[in-house]
Protein backbone atom coordinates (compact mmCIF):
# COMPACT_ATOMS: atom_id res chain seq x y z
CA UNK A 1 0.00 0.00 0.00
CA UNK A 2 2.81 2.46 0.87
CA UNK A 3 4.48 1.84 -2.49
CA UNK A 4 1.22 2.67 -4.28
CA UNK A 5 0.96 5.93 -2.33
CA UNK A 6 4.53 6.90 -3.21
CA UNK A 7 3.73 6.16 -6.85
CA UNK A 8 0.52 8.20 -6.70
CA UNK A 9 2.34 11.18 -5.18
CA UNK A 10 5.00 10.98 -7.89
CA UNK A 11 2.36 10.79 -10.62
CA UNK A 12 1.18 14.23 -9.50
CA UNK A 13 4.56 15.71 -8.52
CA UNK A 14 6.55 14.99 -11.69
CA UNK A 15 4.17 16.59 -14.21
CA UNK A 16 3.65 19.50 -11.83
CA UNK A 17 7.41 20.01 -11.71
CA UNK A 18 7.66 20.06 -15.49
CA UNK A 19 4.68 22.38 -16.01
CA UNK A 20 5.76 24.77 -13.24
CA UNK A 21 9.34 24.84 -14.52
CA UNK A 22 8.20 25.70 -18.05
CA UNK A 23 5.69 28.33 -16.89
CA UNK A 24 8.15 30.08 -14.57
CA UNK A 25 11.07 29.94 -16.98
CA UNK A 26 8.93 31.33 -19.82
CA UNK A 27 8.33 34.45 -17.74
CA UNK A 28 12.05 35.17 -17.23
CA UNK A 29 14.50 36.28 -19.87
CA UNK A 30 17.52 35.13 -17.90
CA UNK A 31 20.11 32.38 -17.87
CA UNK A 32 19.27 31.67 -14.23
CA UNK A 33 17.12 28.52 -13.94
CA UNK A 34 14.18 30.13 -12.14
CA UNK A 35 11.84 27.21 -12.87
CA UNK A 36 13.99 24.60 -11.18
CA UNK A 37 14.74 27.00 -8.34
CA UNK A 38 10.99 27.56 -7.81
CA UNK A 39 10.01 23.89 -7.67
CA UNK A 40 12.93 23.03 -5.40
CA UNK A 41 12.02 25.88 -3.05
CA UNK A 42 8.35 24.88 -2.97
CA UNK A 43 9.25 21.23 -2.36
CA UNK A 44 11.61 22.19 0.46
CA UNK A 45 8.89 24.27 2.12
CA UNK A 46 6.32 21.47 1.83
CA UNK A 47 8.71 18.78 3.03
CA UNK A 48 9.81 20.95 5.95
CA UNK A 49 6.17 21.39 6.88
CA UNK A 50 5.59 17.66 6.72
CA UNK A 51 8.64 17.05 8.90
CA UNK A 52 7.35 19.62 11.37
CA UNK A 53 4.14 17.63 11.70
CA UNK A 54 6.21 14.75 13.09
CA UNK A 55 4.19 11.87 14.49
CA UNK A 56 0.93 13.78 13.90
CA UNK A 57 1.34 12.87 10.23
CA UNK A 58 0.25 9.30 9.43
CA UNK A 59 2.98 7.25 7.70
CA UNK A 60 0.77 6.76 4.65
CA UNK A 61 0.36 10.53 4.21
CA UNK A 62 4.10 11.04 4.71
CA UNK A 63 4.77 8.51 1.96
CA UNK A 64 2.22 10.08 -0.40
CA UNK A 65 3.24 13.72 0.11
CA UNK A 66 6.82 13.53 1.33
CA UNK A 67 8.41 10.72 -0.61
CA UNK A 68 6.10 10.60 -3.61
CA UNK A 69 4.97 14.15 -4.27
CA UNK A 70 7.96 16.14 -2.95
CA UNK A 71 10.43 13.57 -4.25
CA UNK A 72 9.06 13.94 -7.77
CA UNK A 73 8.45 17.70 -7.52
CA UNK A 74 12.00 18.57 -6.54
CA UNK A 75 15.01 17.75 -8.65
CA UNK A 76 18.64 17.61 -7.66
CA UNK A 77 19.68 16.18 -11.01
CA UNK A 78 18.24 19.07 -13.02
CA UNK A 79 19.71 21.55 -10.54
CA UNK A 80 23.13 19.93 -11.05
CA UNK A 81 22.77 19.78 -14.82
CA UNK A 82 21.69 23.39 -15.10
CA UNK A 83 24.56 24.53 -12.89
CA UNK A 84 27.05 22.67 -15.08
CA UNK A 85 25.39 24.08 -18.21
CA UNK A 86 25.82 27.60 -16.84
CA UNK A 87 29.50 26.94 -16.13
CA UNK A 88 29.98 25.55 -19.65
CA UNK A 89 28.46 28.75 -21.03
CA UNK A 90 30.96 30.70 -18.91
CA UNK A 91 28.08 32.19 -16.91
CA UNK A 92 30.06 31.64 -13.73
CA UNK A 93 28.19 34.21 -11.67
CA UNK A 94 24.86 32.50 -12.43
CA UNK A 95 26.35 29.06 -11.75
CA UNK A 96 27.68 30.09 -8.35
CA UNK A 97 24.50 31.97 -7.49
CA UNK A 98 22.41 28.97 -8.48
CA UNK A 99 24.28 26.79 -6.00
CA UNK A 100 24.45 29.32 -3.16
CA UNK A 101 20.94 30.70 -3.45
CA UNK A 102 19.35 27.28 -4.01
CA UNK A 103 21.01 25.73 -0.97
CA UNK A 104 20.44 28.68 1.37
CA UNK A 105 16.87 29.32 0.22
CA UNK A 106 16.02 25.61 0.24
CA UNK A 107 17.26 25.20 3.80
CA UNK A 108 15.45 28.37 4.81
CA UNK A 109 12.21 27.19 3.22
CA UNK A 110 12.46 23.81 4.92
CA UNK A 111 13.13 25.49 8.27
CA UNK A 112 10.20 27.85 7.76
CA UNK A 113 7.86 24.98 6.89
CA UNK A 114 9.09 22.95 9.85
CA UNK A 115 8.79 25.85 12.29
CA UNK A 116 5.31 26.89 11.19
CA UNK A 117 3.89 23.37 11.21
CA UNK A 118 5.47 22.34 14.49
CA UNK A 119 4.25 25.58 16.10
CA UNK A 120 0.71 25.04 14.88
CA UNK A 121 0.61 21.41 15.99
CA UNK A 122 2.73 21.76 19.12
mmCIF file of N, CA and C in Angstrom:
data_model
loop_
_atom_site.group_PDB
_atom_site.id
_atom_site.type_symbol
_atom_site.label_atom_id
_atom_site.label_comp_id
_atom_site.label_asym_id
_atom_site.label_seq_id
_atom_site.Cartn_x
_atom_site.Cartn_y
_atom_site.Cartn_z
ATOM 1 N N UNK A 1 0.823 -1.198 0.000
ATOM 2 C CA UNK A 1 0.000 0.000 0.000
ATOM 3 C C UNK A 1 0.870 1.266 0.000
ATOM 4 N N UNK A 2 1.934 1.283 0.798
ATOM 5 C CA UNK A 2 2.810 2.456 0.868
ATOM 6 C C UNK A 2 3.436 2.728 -0.508
ATOM 7 N N UNK A 3 3.878 1.683 -1.168
ATOM 8 C CA UNK A 3 4.482 1.844 -2.491
ATOM 9 C C UNK A 3 3.495 2.482 -3.472
ATOM 10 N N UNK A 4 2.242 2.089 -3.409
ATOM 11 C CA UNK A 4 1.224 2.673 -4.284
ATOM 12 C C UNK A 4 1.030 4.152 -3.977
ATOM 13 N N UNK A 5 1.101 4.529 -2.703
ATOM 14 C CA UNK A 5 0.955 5.932 -2.334
ATOM 15 C C UNK A 5 2.144 6.769 -2.801
ATOM 16 N N UNK A 6 3.345 6.207 -2.706
ATOM 17 C CA UNK A 6 4.528 6.897 -3.211
ATOM 18 C C UNK A 6 4.376 7.110 -4.716
ATOM 19 N N UNK A 7 3.952 6.079 -5.408
ATOM 20 C CA UNK A 7 3.734 6.163 -6.853
ATOM 21 C C UNK A 7 2.691 7.226 -7.188
ATOM 22 N N UNK A 8 1.592 7.234 -6.457
ATOM 23 C CA UNK A 8 0.517 8.195 -6.703
ATOM 24 C C UNK A 8 1.007 9.633 -6.488
ATOM 25 N N UNK A 9 1.777 9.851 -5.430
ATOM 26 C CA UNK A 9 2.335 11.181 -5.185
ATOM 27 C C UNK A 9 3.264 11.612 -6.307
ATOM 28 N N UNK A 10 4.072 10.677 -6.801
ATOM 29 C CA UNK A 10 5.002 10.977 -7.892
ATOM 30 C C UNK A 10 4.268 11.254 -9.196
ATOM 31 N N UNK A 11 3.146 10.580 -9.411
ATOM 32 C CA UNK A 11 2.356 10.788 -10.622
ATOM 33 C C UNK A 11 1.853 12.235 -10.687
ATOM 34 N N UNK A 12 1.613 12.827 -9.548
ATOM 35 C CA UNK A 12 1.181 14.228 -9.496
ATOM 36 C C UNK A 12 2.392 15.164 -9.487
ATOM 37 N N UNK A 13 3.404 14.830 -8.699
ATOM 38 C CA UNK A 13 4.557 15.711 -8.520
ATOM 39 C C UNK A 13 5.406 15.918 -9.761
ATOM 40 N N UNK A 14 5.660 14.872 -10.519
ATOM 41 C CA UNK A 14 6.546 14.986 -11.689
ATOM 42 C C UNK A 14 5.961 15.874 -12.795
ATOM 43 N N UNK A 15 4.710 15.676 -13.205
ATOM 44 C CA UNK A 15 4.174 16.592 -14.213
ATOM 45 C C UNK A 15 4.047 18.028 -13.697
ATOM 46 N N UNK A 16 3.741 18.170 -12.408
ATOM 47 C CA UNK A 16 3.648 19.505 -11.834
ATOM 48 C C UNK A 16 5.008 20.201 -11.865
ATOM 49 N N UNK A 17 6.057 19.450 -11.624
ATOM 50 C CA UNK A 17 7.406 20.013 -11.708
ATOM 51 C C UNK A 17 7.675 20.512 -13.118
ATOM 52 N N UNK A 18 7.406 19.694 -14.099
ATOM 53 C CA UNK A 18 7.659 20.059 -15.490
ATOM 54 C C UNK A 18 6.851 21.291 -15.892
ATOM 55 N N UNK A 19 5.554 21.275 -15.607
ATOM 56 C CA UNK A 19 4.681 22.380 -16.007
ATOM 57 C C UNK A 19 5.046 23.679 -15.287
ATOM 58 N N UNK A 20 5.360 23.585 -14.004
ATOM 59 C CA UNK A 20 5.761 24.768 -13.244
ATOM 60 C C UNK A 20 7.079 25.308 -13.760
ATOM 61 N N UNK A 21 8.033 24.424 -13.997
ATOM 62 C CA UNK A 21 9.337 24.835 -14.522
ATOM 63 C C UNK A 21 9.182 25.590 -15.833
ATOM 64 N N UNK A 22 8.395 25.052 -16.740
ATOM 65 C CA UNK A 22 8.204 25.699 -18.046
ATOM 66 C C UNK A 22 7.487 27.039 -17.896
ATOM 67 N N UNK A 23 6.457 27.089 -17.060
ATOM 68 C CA UNK A 23 5.686 28.328 -16.886
ATOM 69 C C UNK A 23 6.542 29.430 -16.255
ATOM 70 N N UNK A 24 7.315 29.089 -15.246
ATOM 71 C CA UNK A 24 8.151 30.083 -14.575
ATOM 72 C C UNK A 24 9.274 30.529 -15.497
ATOM 73 N N UNK A 25 9.936 29.591 -16.131
ATOM 74 C CA UNK A 25 11.068 29.936 -16.983
ATOM 75 C C UNK A 25 10.638 30.775 -18.180
ATOM 76 N N UNK A 26 9.432 30.556 -18.674
ATOM 77 C CA UNK A 26 8.930 31.334 -19.815
ATOM 78 C C UNK A 26 8.721 32.806 -19.466
ATOM 79 N N UNK A 27 8.559 33.083 -18.179
ATOM 80 C CA UNK A 27 8.333 34.455 -17.738
ATOM 81 C C UNK A 27 9.634 35.218 -17.456
ATOM 82 N N UNK A 28 10.767 34.538 -17.541
ATOM 83 C CA UNK A 28 12.048 35.174 -17.230
ATOM 84 C C UNK A 28 12.982 35.100 -18.434
ATOM 85 N N UNK A 29 13.518 36.228 -18.789
ATOM 86 C CA UNK A 29 14.502 36.280 -19.865
ATOM 87 C C UNK A 29 15.883 36.327 -19.217
ATOM 88 N N UNK A 30 16.282 35.189 -18.662
ATOM 89 C CA UNK A 30 17.520 35.130 -17.896
ATOM 90 C C UNK A 30 18.132 33.742 -18.037
ATOM 91 N N UNK A 31 19.444 33.681 -17.881
ATOM 92 C CA UNK A 31 20.114 32.383 -17.875
ATOM 93 C C UNK A 31 19.833 31.608 -16.593
ATOM 94 N N UNK A 32 19.497 32.329 -15.523
ATOM 95 C CA UNK A 32 19.269 31.673 -14.234
ATOM 96 C C UNK A 32 18.072 30.730 -14.334
ATOM 97 N N UNK A 33 18.205 29.503 -13.839
ATOM 98 C CA UNK A 33 17.123 28.515 -13.938
ATOM 99 C C UNK A 33 16.022 28.735 -12.892
ATOM 100 N N UNK A 34 15.215 29.768 -13.099
ATOM 101 C CA UNK A 34 14.175 30.127 -12.138
ATOM 102 C C UNK A 34 13.135 29.022 -11.953
ATOM 103 N N UNK A 35 12.837 28.271 -12.987
ATOM 104 C CA UNK A 35 11.835 27.209 -12.874
ATOM 105 C C UNK A 35 12.258 26.122 -11.905
ATOM 106 N N UNK A 36 13.470 25.637 -12.075
ATOM 107 C CA UNK A 36 13.985 24.598 -11.177
ATOM 108 C C UNK A 36 14.132 25.142 -9.760
ATOM 109 N N UNK A 37 14.611 26.368 -9.653
ATOM 110 C CA UNK A 37 14.742 27.005 -8.342
ATOM 111 C C UNK A 37 13.380 27.056 -7.649
ATOM 112 N N UNK A 38 12.342 27.427 -8.378
ATOM 113 C CA UNK A 38 10.994 27.557 -7.808
ATOM 114 C C UNK A 38 10.441 26.227 -7.306
ATOM 115 N N UNK A 39 10.560 25.182 -8.118
ATOM 116 C CA UNK A 39 10.011 23.888 -7.671
ATOM 117 C C UNK A 39 10.811 23.320 -6.504
ATOM 118 N N UNK A 40 12.124 23.521 -6.507
ATOM 119 C CA UNK A 40 12.927 23.033 -5.399
ATOM 120 C C UNK A 40 12.614 23.795 -4.111
ATOM 121 N N UNK A 41 12.371 25.080 -4.225
ATOM 122 C CA UNK A 41 12.020 25.883 -3.053
ATOM 123 C C UNK A 41 10.650 25.472 -2.507
ATOM 124 N N UNK A 42 9.692 25.306 -3.393
ATOM 125 C CA UNK A 42 8.354 24.877 -2.969
ATOM 126 C C UNK A 42 8.403 23.494 -2.325
ATOM 127 N N UNK A 43 9.131 22.580 -2.930
ATOM 128 C CA UNK A 43 9.250 21.233 -2.359
ATOM 129 C C UNK A 43 9.926 21.242 -1.006
ATOM 130 N N UNK A 44 10.928 22.085 -0.833
ATOM 131 C CA UNK A 44 11.610 22.194 0.460
ATOM 132 C C UNK A 44 10.668 22.725 1.534
ATOM 133 N N UNK A 45 9.861 23.714 1.178
ATOM 134 C CA UNK A 45 8.885 24.271 2.118
ATOM 135 C C UNK A 45 7.860 23.213 2.524
ATOM 136 N N UNK A 46 7.326 22.508 1.550
ATOM 137 C CA UNK A 46 6.322 21.475 1.832
ATOM 138 C C UNK A 46 6.916 20.351 2.674
ATOM 139 N N UNK A 47 8.093 19.881 2.288
ATOM 140 C CA UNK A 47 8.708 18.777 3.034
ATOM 141 C C UNK A 47 9.085 19.211 4.444
ATOM 142 N N UNK A 48 9.537 20.440 4.608
ATOM 143 C CA UNK A 48 9.810 20.954 5.948
ATOM 144 C C UNK A 48 8.547 20.979 6.786
ATOM 145 N N UNK A 49 7.443 21.389 6.170
ATOM 146 C CA UNK A 49 6.166 21.393 6.876
ATOM 147 C C UNK A 49 5.725 19.996 7.275
ATOM 148 N N UNK A 50 5.936 19.046 6.398
ATOM 149 C CA UNK A 50 5.586 17.656 6.717
ATOM 150 C C UNK A 50 6.456 17.126 7.855
ATOM 151 N N UNK A 51 7.737 17.474 7.822
ATOM 152 C CA UNK A 51 8.639 17.047 8.900
ATOM 153 C C UNK A 51 8.244 17.689 10.219
ATOM 154 N N UNK A 52 7.790 18.929 10.158
ATOM 155 C CA UNK A 52 7.354 19.615 11.373
ATOM 156 C C UNK A 52 6.122 18.990 11.995
ATOM 157 N N UNK A 53 5.328 18.311 11.182
ATOM 158 C CA UNK A 53 4.138 17.632 11.702
ATOM 159 C C UNK A 53 4.519 16.431 12.544
ATOM 160 N N UNK A 54 5.705 15.872 12.290
ATOM 161 C CA UNK A 54 6.209 14.749 13.087
ATOM 162 C C UNK A 54 5.257 13.582 13.127
ATOM 163 N N UNK A 55 5.024 13.068 14.319
ATOM 164 C CA UNK A 55 4.194 11.871 14.488
ATOM 165 C C UNK A 55 2.707 12.163 14.291
ATOM 166 N N UNK A 56 2.326 13.446 14.173
ATOM 167 C CA UNK A 56 0.930 13.777 13.900
ATOM 168 C C UNK A 56 0.552 13.417 12.460
ATOM 169 N N UNK A 57 1.565 13.217 11.631
ATOM 170 C CA UNK A 57 1.343 12.874 10.229
ATOM 171 C C UNK A 57 1.358 11.351 10.074
ATOM 172 N N UNK A 58 0.268 10.755 9.620
ATOM 173 C CA UNK A 58 0.249 9.301 9.433
ATOM 174 C C UNK A 58 1.315 8.874 8.416
ATOM 175 N N UNK A 59 1.944 7.718 8.619
ATOM 176 C CA UNK A 59 2.983 7.253 7.697
ATOM 177 C C UNK A 59 2.515 7.170 6.241
ATOM 178 N N UNK A 60 1.272 6.848 6.032
ATOM 179 C CA UNK A 60 0.772 6.760 4.654
ATOM 180 C C UNK A 60 0.743 8.142 3.996
ATOM 181 N N UNK A 61 0.377 9.166 4.747
ATOM 182 C CA UNK A 61 0.365 10.527 4.207
ATOM 183 C C UNK A 61 1.787 11.044 3.993
ATOM 184 N N UNK A 62 2.688 10.671 4.880
ATOM 185 C CA UNK A 62 4.097 11.044 4.713
ATOM 186 C C UNK A 62 4.666 10.412 3.451
ATOM 187 N N UNK A 63 4.299 9.189 3.177
ATOM 188 C CA UNK A 63 4.771 8.507 1.960
ATOM 189 C C UNK A 63 4.187 9.165 0.706
ATOM 190 N N UNK A 64 2.893 9.470 0.743
ATOM 191 C CA UNK A 64 2.225 10.083 -0.399
ATOM 192 C C UNK A 64 2.800 11.471 -0.698
ATOM 193 N N UNK A 65 2.837 12.325 0.318
ATOM 194 C CA UNK A 65 3.236 13.716 0.106
ATOM 195 C C UNK A 65 4.743 13.932 0.174
ATOM 196 N N UNK A 66 5.391 13.317 1.152
ATOM 197 C CA UNK A 66 6.824 13.530 1.331
ATOM 198 C C UNK A 66 7.665 12.816 0.293
ATOM 199 N N UNK A 67 7.585 11.509 0.307
ATOM 200 C CA UNK A 67 8.412 10.724 -0.605
ATOM 201 C C UNK A 67 7.930 10.814 -2.045
ATOM 202 N N UNK A 68 6.636 10.619 -2.253
ATOM 203 C CA UNK A 68 6.100 10.600 -3.614
ATOM 204 C C UNK A 68 6.034 11.975 -4.246
ATOM 205 N N UNK A 69 5.203 12.845 -3.673
ATOM 206 C CA UNK A 69 4.971 14.154 -4.273
ATOM 207 C C UNK A 69 6.227 15.033 -4.243
ATOM 208 N N UNK A 70 6.786 15.260 -3.050
ATOM 209 C CA UNK A 70 7.962 16.136 -2.950
ATOM 210 C C UNK A 70 9.178 15.533 -3.643
ATOM 211 N N UNK A 71 9.311 14.224 -3.581
ATOM 212 C CA UNK A 71 10.432 13.569 -4.248
ATOM 213 C C UNK A 71 10.394 13.754 -5.756
ATOM 214 N N UNK A 72 9.188 13.758 -6.318
ATOM 215 C CA UNK A 72 9.059 13.944 -7.767
ATOM 216 C C UNK A 72 9.018 15.424 -8.149
ATOM 217 N N UNK A 73 8.531 16.264 -7.239
ATOM 218 C CA UNK A 73 8.452 17.695 -7.524
ATOM 219 C C UNK A 73 9.840 18.326 -7.550
ATOM 220 N N UNK A 74 10.666 17.975 -6.617
ATOM 221 C CA UNK A 74 12.004 18.567 -6.536
ATOM 222 C C UNK A 74 12.976 17.782 -7.400
ATOM 223 N N UNK A 75 14.085 18.415 -7.744
ATOM 224 C CA UNK A 75 15.010 17.750 -8.649
ATOM 225 C C UNK A 75 16.441 18.199 -8.418
ATOM 226 N N UNK A 76 17.214 17.333 -7.846
ATOM 227 C CA UNK A 76 18.637 17.614 -7.663
ATOM 228 C C UNK A 76 19.394 17.411 -8.976
ATOM 229 N N UNK A 77 18.968 16.457 -9.761
ATOM 230 C CA UNK A 77 19.683 16.178 -11.012
ATOM 231 C C UNK A 77 19.571 17.339 -11.990
ATOM 232 N N UNK A 78 18.389 17.930 -12.121
ATOM 233 C CA UNK A 78 18.239 19.072 -13.023
ATOM 234 C C UNK A 78 18.987 20.280 -12.491
ATOM 235 N N UNK A 79 18.947 20.476 -11.177
ATOM 236 C CA UNK A 79 19.713 21.549 -10.535
ATOM 237 C C UNK A 79 21.202 21.391 -10.869
ATOM 238 N N UNK A 80 21.725 20.192 -10.748
ATOM 239 C CA UNK A 80 23.133 19.932 -11.050
ATOM 240 C C UNK A 80 23.432 20.163 -12.525
ATOM 241 N N UNK A 81 22.579 19.629 -13.377
ATOM 242 C CA UNK A 81 22.771 19.778 -14.825
ATOM 243 C C UNK A 81 22.761 21.249 -15.227
ATOM 244 N N UNK A 82 21.785 21.986 -14.719
ATOM 245 C CA UNK A 82 21.685 23.393 -15.100
ATOM 246 C C UNK A 82 22.873 24.207 -14.573
ATOM 247 N N UNK A 83 23.375 23.847 -13.419
ATOM 248 C CA UNK A 83 24.558 24.530 -12.893
ATOM 249 C C UNK A 83 25.767 24.250 -13.782
ATOM 250 N N UNK A 84 25.947 23.005 -14.171
ATOM 251 C CA UNK A 84 27.045 22.667 -15.081
ATOM 252 C C UNK A 84 26.883 23.346 -16.439
ATOM 253 N N UNK A 85 25.665 23.411 -16.934
ATOM 254 C CA UNK A 85 25.394 24.081 -18.209
ATOM 255 C C UNK A 85 25.768 25.559 -18.127
ATOM 256 N N UNK A 86 25.447 26.196 -17.021
ATOM 257 C CA UNK A 86 25.819 27.600 -16.835
ATOM 258 C C UNK A 86 27.336 27.771 -16.830
ATOM 259 N N UNK A 87 28.028 26.872 -16.162
ATOM 260 C CA UNK A 87 29.498 26.940 -16.129
ATOM 261 C C UNK A 87 30.077 26.721 -17.530
ATOM 262 N N UNK A 88 29.517 25.787 -18.287
ATOM 263 C CA UNK A 88 29.982 25.549 -19.653
ATOM 264 C C UNK A 88 29.796 26.782 -20.544
ATOM 265 N N UNK A 89 28.744 27.535 -20.267
ATOM 266 C CA UNK A 89 28.464 28.751 -21.034
ATOM 267 C C UNK A 89 29.258 29.946 -20.500
ATOM 268 N N UNK A 90 30.135 29.669 -19.548
ATOM 269 C CA UNK A 90 30.957 30.696 -18.909
ATOM 270 C C UNK A 90 30.125 31.741 -18.167
ATOM 271 N N UNK A 91 28.940 31.340 -17.737
ATOM 272 C CA UNK A 91 28.083 32.187 -16.911
ATOM 273 C C UNK A 91 28.363 31.820 -15.454
ATOM 274 N N UNK A 92 29.591 32.081 -15.040
ATOM 275 C CA UNK A 92 30.058 31.637 -13.730
ATOM 276 C C UNK A 92 29.283 32.274 -12.579
ATOM 277 N N UNK A 93 28.955 33.544 -12.726
ATOM 278 C CA UNK A 93 28.188 34.212 -11.670
ATOM 279 C C UNK A 93 26.860 33.493 -11.445
ATOM 280 N N UNK A 94 26.137 33.201 -12.544
ATOM 281 C CA UNK A 94 24.859 32.503 -12.432
ATOM 282 C C UNK A 94 25.033 31.092 -11.870
ATOM 283 N N UNK A 95 26.094 30.415 -12.256
ATOM 284 C CA UNK A 95 26.348 29.060 -11.752
ATOM 285 C C UNK A 95 26.562 29.076 -10.249
ATOM 286 N N UNK A 96 27.401 29.992 -9.791
ATOM 287 C CA UNK A 96 27.677 30.086 -8.346
ATOM 288 C C UNK A 96 26.424 30.522 -7.599
ATOM 289 N N UNK A 97 25.723 31.502 -8.140
ATOM 290 C CA UNK A 97 24.503 31.973 -7.486
ATOM 291 C C UNK A 97 23.439 30.879 -7.443
ATOM 292 N N UNK A 98 23.367 30.064 -8.479
ATOM 293 C CA UNK A 98 22.409 28.965 -8.476
ATOM 294 C C UNK A 98 22.679 28.022 -7.310
ATOM 295 N N UNK A 99 23.933 27.690 -7.094
ATOM 296 C CA UNK A 99 24.284 26.792 -5.997
ATOM 297 C C UNK A 99 24.022 27.456 -4.650
ATOM 298 N N UNK A 100 24.557 28.645 -4.460
ATOM 299 C CA UNK A 100 24.453 29.316 -3.158
ATOM 300 C C UNK A 100 23.004 29.643 -2.811
ATOM 301 N N UNK A 101 22.313 30.285 -3.731
ATOM 302 C CA UNK A 101 20.939 30.701 -3.451
ATOM 303 C C UNK A 101 20.021 29.490 -3.296
ATOM 304 N N UNK A 102 20.203 28.472 -4.114
ATOM 305 C CA UNK A 102 19.348 27.283 -4.010
ATOM 306 C C UNK A 102 19.527 26.577 -2.674
ATOM 307 N N UNK A 103 20.762 26.420 -2.238
ATOM 308 C CA UNK A 103 21.013 25.726 -0.966
ATOM 309 C C UNK A 103 20.502 26.553 0.211
ATOM 310 N N UNK A 104 20.850 27.829 0.243
ATOM 311 C CA UNK A 104 20.440 28.677 1.370
ATOM 312 C C UNK A 104 18.920 28.839 1.405
ATOM 313 N N UNK A 105 18.316 29.138 0.257
ATOM 314 C CA UNK A 105 16.867 29.317 0.216
ATOM 315 C C UNK A 105 16.128 28.006 0.489
ATOM 316 N N UNK A 106 16.649 26.898 -0.015
ATOM 317 C CA UNK A 106 16.018 25.605 0.242
ATOM 318 C C UNK A 106 16.043 25.240 1.717
ATOM 319 N N UNK A 107 17.179 25.451 2.357
ATOM 320 C CA UNK A 107 17.256 25.197 3.802
ATOM 321 C C UNK A 107 16.347 26.143 4.576
ATOM 322 N N UNK A 108 16.323 27.399 4.151
ATOM 323 C CA UNK A 108 15.445 28.372 4.809
ATOM 324 C C UNK A 108 13.978 28.011 4.654
ATOM 325 N N UNK A 109 13.590 27.587 3.461
ATOM 326 C CA UNK A 109 12.207 27.193 3.222
ATOM 327 C C UNK A 109 11.831 25.973 4.053
ATOM 328 N N UNK A 110 12.726 25.001 4.113
ATOM 329 C CA UNK A 110 12.457 23.810 4.923
ATOM 330 C C UNK A 110 12.330 24.178 6.401
ATOM 331 N N UNK A 111 13.198 25.049 6.873
ATOM 332 C CA UNK A 111 13.135 25.493 8.269
ATOM 333 C C UNK A 111 11.842 26.256 8.531
ATOM 334 N N UNK A 112 11.450 27.108 7.609
ATOM 335 C CA UNK A 112 10.201 27.848 7.759
ATOM 336 C C UNK A 112 9.007 26.898 7.823
ATOM 337 N N UNK A 113 8.949 25.956 6.890
ATOM 338 C CA UNK A 113 7.858 24.984 6.893
ATOM 339 C C UNK A 113 7.823 24.175 8.174
ATOM 340 N N UNK A 114 8.987 23.737 8.614
ATOM 341 C CA UNK A 114 9.092 22.955 9.847
ATOM 342 C C UNK A 114 8.620 23.769 11.052
ATOM 343 N N UNK A 115 9.106 24.999 11.143
ATOM 344 C CA UNK A 115 8.787 25.851 12.290
ATOM 345 C C UNK A 115 7.298 26.175 12.357
ATOM 346 N N UNK A 116 6.726 26.538 11.220
ATOM 347 C CA UNK A 116 5.308 26.887 11.189
ATOM 348 C C UNK A 116 4.443 25.684 11.568
ATOM 349 N N UNK A 117 4.704 24.558 10.943
ATOM 350 C CA UNK A 117 3.887 23.368 11.211
ATOM 351 C C UNK A 117 4.053 22.877 12.642
ATOM 352 N N UNK A 118 5.281 22.823 13.128
ATOM 353 C CA UNK A 118 5.473 22.336 14.492
ATOM 354 C C UNK A 118 4.889 23.304 15.507
ATOM 355 N N UNK A 119 4.877 24.597 15.214
ATOM 356 C CA UNK A 119 4.250 25.578 16.105
ATOM 357 C C UNK A 119 2.731 25.419 16.118
ATOM 358 N N UNK A 120 2.167 25.193 14.963
ATOM 359 C CA UNK A 120 0.707 25.036 14.876
ATOM 360 C C UNK A 120 0.228 23.762 15.553
ATOM 361 N N UNK A 121 1.028 22.712 15.431
ATOM 362 C CA UNK A 121 0.614 21.409 15.994
ATOM 363 C C UNK A 121 1.128 21.178 17.406
ATOM 364 N N UNK A 122 2.091 21.976 17.826
ATOM 365 C CA UNK A 122 2.726 21.759 19.121
ATOM 366 C C UNK A 122 2.015 22.415 20.211
#
